[in-house]
XYZ file of C-alpha atoms in Angstrom:
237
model
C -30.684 123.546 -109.694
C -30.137 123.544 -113.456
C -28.126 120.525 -115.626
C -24.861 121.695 -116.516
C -24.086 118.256 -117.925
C -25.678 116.073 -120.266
C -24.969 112.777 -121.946
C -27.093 111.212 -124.335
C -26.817 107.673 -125.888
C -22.696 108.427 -125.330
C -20.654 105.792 -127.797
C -17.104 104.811 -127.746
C -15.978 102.626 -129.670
C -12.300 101.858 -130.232
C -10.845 99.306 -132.793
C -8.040 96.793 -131.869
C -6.917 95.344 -135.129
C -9.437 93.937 -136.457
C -11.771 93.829 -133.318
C -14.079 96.578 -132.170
C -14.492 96.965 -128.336
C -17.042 99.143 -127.115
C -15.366 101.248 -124.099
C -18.861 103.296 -123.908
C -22.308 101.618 -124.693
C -24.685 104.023 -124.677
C -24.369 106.206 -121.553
C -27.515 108.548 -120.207
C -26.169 111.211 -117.727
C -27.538 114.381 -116.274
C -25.381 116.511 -113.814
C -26.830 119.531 -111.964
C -25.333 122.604 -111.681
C -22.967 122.761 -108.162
C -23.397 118.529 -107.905
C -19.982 116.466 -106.740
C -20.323 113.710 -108.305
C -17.918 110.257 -108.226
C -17.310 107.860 -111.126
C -15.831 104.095 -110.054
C -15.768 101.100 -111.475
C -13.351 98.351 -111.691
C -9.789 99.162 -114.674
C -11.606 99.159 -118.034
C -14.553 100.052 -117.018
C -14.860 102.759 -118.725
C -14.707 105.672 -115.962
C -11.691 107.230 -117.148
C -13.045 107.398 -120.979
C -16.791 108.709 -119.709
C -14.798 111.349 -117.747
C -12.902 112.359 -120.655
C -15.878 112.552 -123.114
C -17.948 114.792 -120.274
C -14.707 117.109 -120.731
C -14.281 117.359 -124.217
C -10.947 115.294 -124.264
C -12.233 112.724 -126.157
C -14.590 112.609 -129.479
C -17.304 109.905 -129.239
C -18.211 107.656 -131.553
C -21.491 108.548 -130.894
C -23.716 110.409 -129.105
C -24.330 114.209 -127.729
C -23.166 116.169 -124.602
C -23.876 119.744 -123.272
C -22.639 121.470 -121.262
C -24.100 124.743 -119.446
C -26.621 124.451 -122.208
C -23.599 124.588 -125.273
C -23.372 121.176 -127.288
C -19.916 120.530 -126.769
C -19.943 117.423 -129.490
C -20.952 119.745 -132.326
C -18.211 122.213 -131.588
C -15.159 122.256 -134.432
C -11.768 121.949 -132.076
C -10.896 125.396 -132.087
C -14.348 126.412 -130.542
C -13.740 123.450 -128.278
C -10.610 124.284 -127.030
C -11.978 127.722 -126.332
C -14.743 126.564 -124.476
C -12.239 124.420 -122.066
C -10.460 127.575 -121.411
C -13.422 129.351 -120.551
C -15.849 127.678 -118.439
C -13.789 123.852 -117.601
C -11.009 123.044 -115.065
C -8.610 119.741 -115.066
C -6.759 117.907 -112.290
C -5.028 114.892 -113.773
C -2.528 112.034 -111.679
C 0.071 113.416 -114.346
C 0.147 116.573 -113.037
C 0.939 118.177 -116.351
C 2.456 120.966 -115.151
C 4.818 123.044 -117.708
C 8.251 122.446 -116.534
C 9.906 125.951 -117.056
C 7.047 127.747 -115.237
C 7.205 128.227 -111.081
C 4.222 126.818 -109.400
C 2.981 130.334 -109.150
C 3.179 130.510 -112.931
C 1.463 127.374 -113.651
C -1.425 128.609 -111.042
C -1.758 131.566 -112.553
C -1.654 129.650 -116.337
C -5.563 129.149 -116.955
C -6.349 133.332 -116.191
C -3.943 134.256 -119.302
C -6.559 132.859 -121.225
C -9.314 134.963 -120.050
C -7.094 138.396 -120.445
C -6.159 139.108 -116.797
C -2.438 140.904 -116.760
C 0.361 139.308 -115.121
C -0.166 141.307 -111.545
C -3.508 139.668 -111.193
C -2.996 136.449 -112.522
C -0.343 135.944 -109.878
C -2.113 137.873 -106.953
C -4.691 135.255 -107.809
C -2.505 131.876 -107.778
C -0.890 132.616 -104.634
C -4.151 132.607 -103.148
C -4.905 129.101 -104.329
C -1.777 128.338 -103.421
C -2.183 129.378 -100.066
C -5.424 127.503 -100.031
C -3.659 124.553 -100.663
C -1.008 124.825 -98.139
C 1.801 125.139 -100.373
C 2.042 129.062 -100.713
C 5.853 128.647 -99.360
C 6.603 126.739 -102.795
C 5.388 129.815 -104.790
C 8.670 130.510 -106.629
C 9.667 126.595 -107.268
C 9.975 124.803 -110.736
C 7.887 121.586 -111.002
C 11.232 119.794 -110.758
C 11.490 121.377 -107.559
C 8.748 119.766 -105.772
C 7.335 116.500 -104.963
C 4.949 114.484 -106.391
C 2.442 115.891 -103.670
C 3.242 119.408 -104.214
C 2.980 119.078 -108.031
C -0.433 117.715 -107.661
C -1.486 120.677 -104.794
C -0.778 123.252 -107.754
C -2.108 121.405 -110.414
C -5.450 121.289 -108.180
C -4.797 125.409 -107.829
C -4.527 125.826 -111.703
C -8.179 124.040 -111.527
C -9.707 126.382 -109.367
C -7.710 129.747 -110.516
C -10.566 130.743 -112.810
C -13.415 129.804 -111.265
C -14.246 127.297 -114.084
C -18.075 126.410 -114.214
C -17.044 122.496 -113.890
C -14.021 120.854 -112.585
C -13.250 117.399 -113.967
C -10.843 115.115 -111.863
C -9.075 111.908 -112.358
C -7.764 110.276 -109.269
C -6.856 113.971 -107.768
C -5.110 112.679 -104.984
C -3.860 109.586 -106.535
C 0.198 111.031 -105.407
C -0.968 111.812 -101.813
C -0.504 109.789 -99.130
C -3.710 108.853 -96.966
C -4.321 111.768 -94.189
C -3.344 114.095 -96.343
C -5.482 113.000 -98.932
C -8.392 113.440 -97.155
C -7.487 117.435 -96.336
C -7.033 118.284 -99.761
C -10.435 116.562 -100.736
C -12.003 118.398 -98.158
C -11.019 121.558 -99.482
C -11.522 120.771 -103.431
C -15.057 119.570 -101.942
C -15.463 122.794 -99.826
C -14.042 125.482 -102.896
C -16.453 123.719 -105.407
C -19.452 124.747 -102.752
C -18.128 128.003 -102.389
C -17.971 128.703 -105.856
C -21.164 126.486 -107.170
C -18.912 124.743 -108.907
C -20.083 121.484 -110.664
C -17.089 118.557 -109.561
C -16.749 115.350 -111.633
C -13.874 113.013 -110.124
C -13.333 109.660 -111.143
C -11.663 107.258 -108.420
C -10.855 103.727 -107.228
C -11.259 105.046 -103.141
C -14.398 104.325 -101.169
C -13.215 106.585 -98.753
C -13.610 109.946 -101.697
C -16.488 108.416 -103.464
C -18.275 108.821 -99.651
C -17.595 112.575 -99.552
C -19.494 112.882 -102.684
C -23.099 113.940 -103.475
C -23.510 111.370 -106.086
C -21.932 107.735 -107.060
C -22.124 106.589 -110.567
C -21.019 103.032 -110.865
C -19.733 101.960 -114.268
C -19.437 98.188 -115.502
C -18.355 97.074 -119.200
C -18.766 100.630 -120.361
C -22.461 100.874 -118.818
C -23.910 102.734 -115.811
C -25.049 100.019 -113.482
C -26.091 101.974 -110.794
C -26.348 106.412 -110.004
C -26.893 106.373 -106.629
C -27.126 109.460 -104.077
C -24.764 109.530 -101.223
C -26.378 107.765 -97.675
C -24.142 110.842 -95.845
C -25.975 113.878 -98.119
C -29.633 112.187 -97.598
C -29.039 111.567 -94.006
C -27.805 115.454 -93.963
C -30.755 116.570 -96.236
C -33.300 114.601 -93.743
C -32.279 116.197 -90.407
């Protein structure tokens, strides 16, 4: 495998008045290319802002990441925001869906961005819609649907382009428990498919097991990066 992400000596540091609280301090990460790999930690940990950096959300204070071999930290923000459009995917609790669009639309959103005409782009949604079970809700606005079914196409807008690296926040975070588990199971098995690196932050021991690797954050440091007892147990048979 070849990295396709890499931290080094990553920095944040926000300021709170007069104080200065370190939400990063000084984090050393490599990701391989195809790896699904879960970020916990208790609330202010510092997952969510790690997670954020790794996807070119956030500036750090200090620090440099690459990734697929690009520094990402020396980038201007138009080059940036290119770059996201190109080669990253985002599944967020908040859905973010565009309001006016049908699910279909907002599916098909991150292929207008690499020049695919309307016929295709849409051709190409309904197939992840139909992946994710919700191909009857095609032609609904986000206003529409429920909670559930907003976060099933925001999880299809993700995977639309084939991105080289899918970054998730609590994915399933509006789901309720069984089918929680079936939509991880097909993220997990479309990010195989595809060889597509998957970075998910989480507070559920039950998704942080399907994973390949668990990276354990506490006070903005990486306390432990452990591989997954199910994948060794797999890789040893």
């Amino acid at each position: 495998m070849s990295t396709m992400i890499k931290a080094v000596d990553l920095r944040k540091v926000y300021r709170i008045g007069k104080e200065k609280v370190a939400a990063l301090a000084g984090i050393d990460l490599q990701i391989e290319q195809g790896e699904v790999v879960c970020i916990v930690g208790q609330s202010g940990s510092g997952k969510s802002t790690l997670l954020n950096m790794l996807a070119g959300l956030e500036k750090p204070t200090r620090g440099r990441i690459t990734i697929a071999g690009k520094p990402i930290t020396e980038m201007d923000e138009d080059s940036l925001t290119v770059f996201r459009q190109e080669n990253l995917g985002f599944i967020f609790q908040s859905y973010n869906l565009l309001p006016r669009l049908t699910a279909a639309e907002n599916a098909a959103l991150p292929l207008f961005f690499h020049g695919i005409d309307k016929s295709k782009r849409l051709k190409a949604a309904m197939r992840e819609l139909r992946e994710m079970g919700i191909e009857n809700r095609a032609g609904h606005k986000p206003s529409e649907m429920s909670g559930g079914q907003q976060q099933r196409v925001a999880i299809a807008r993700a995977f639309v382009a084939r991105p080289k690296v899918i970054f998730a926040d609590e994915p399933t975070g509006n789901l309720d428990s069984e089918t929680t588990m079936i939509v991880m199971q097909t993220m997990l098995d479309r990010a195989a498919r595809y060889g597509i690196t998957f970075v998910m932050v989480t507070h559920e021991p039950d998704l942080a097991f399907l994973c390949d690797r668990i990276i354990t954050l506490r006070d903005g440091k990486i306390i432990s990066d452990e591989r997954n007892e199910h994948i060794i147990t797999e890789e040893q048979k």
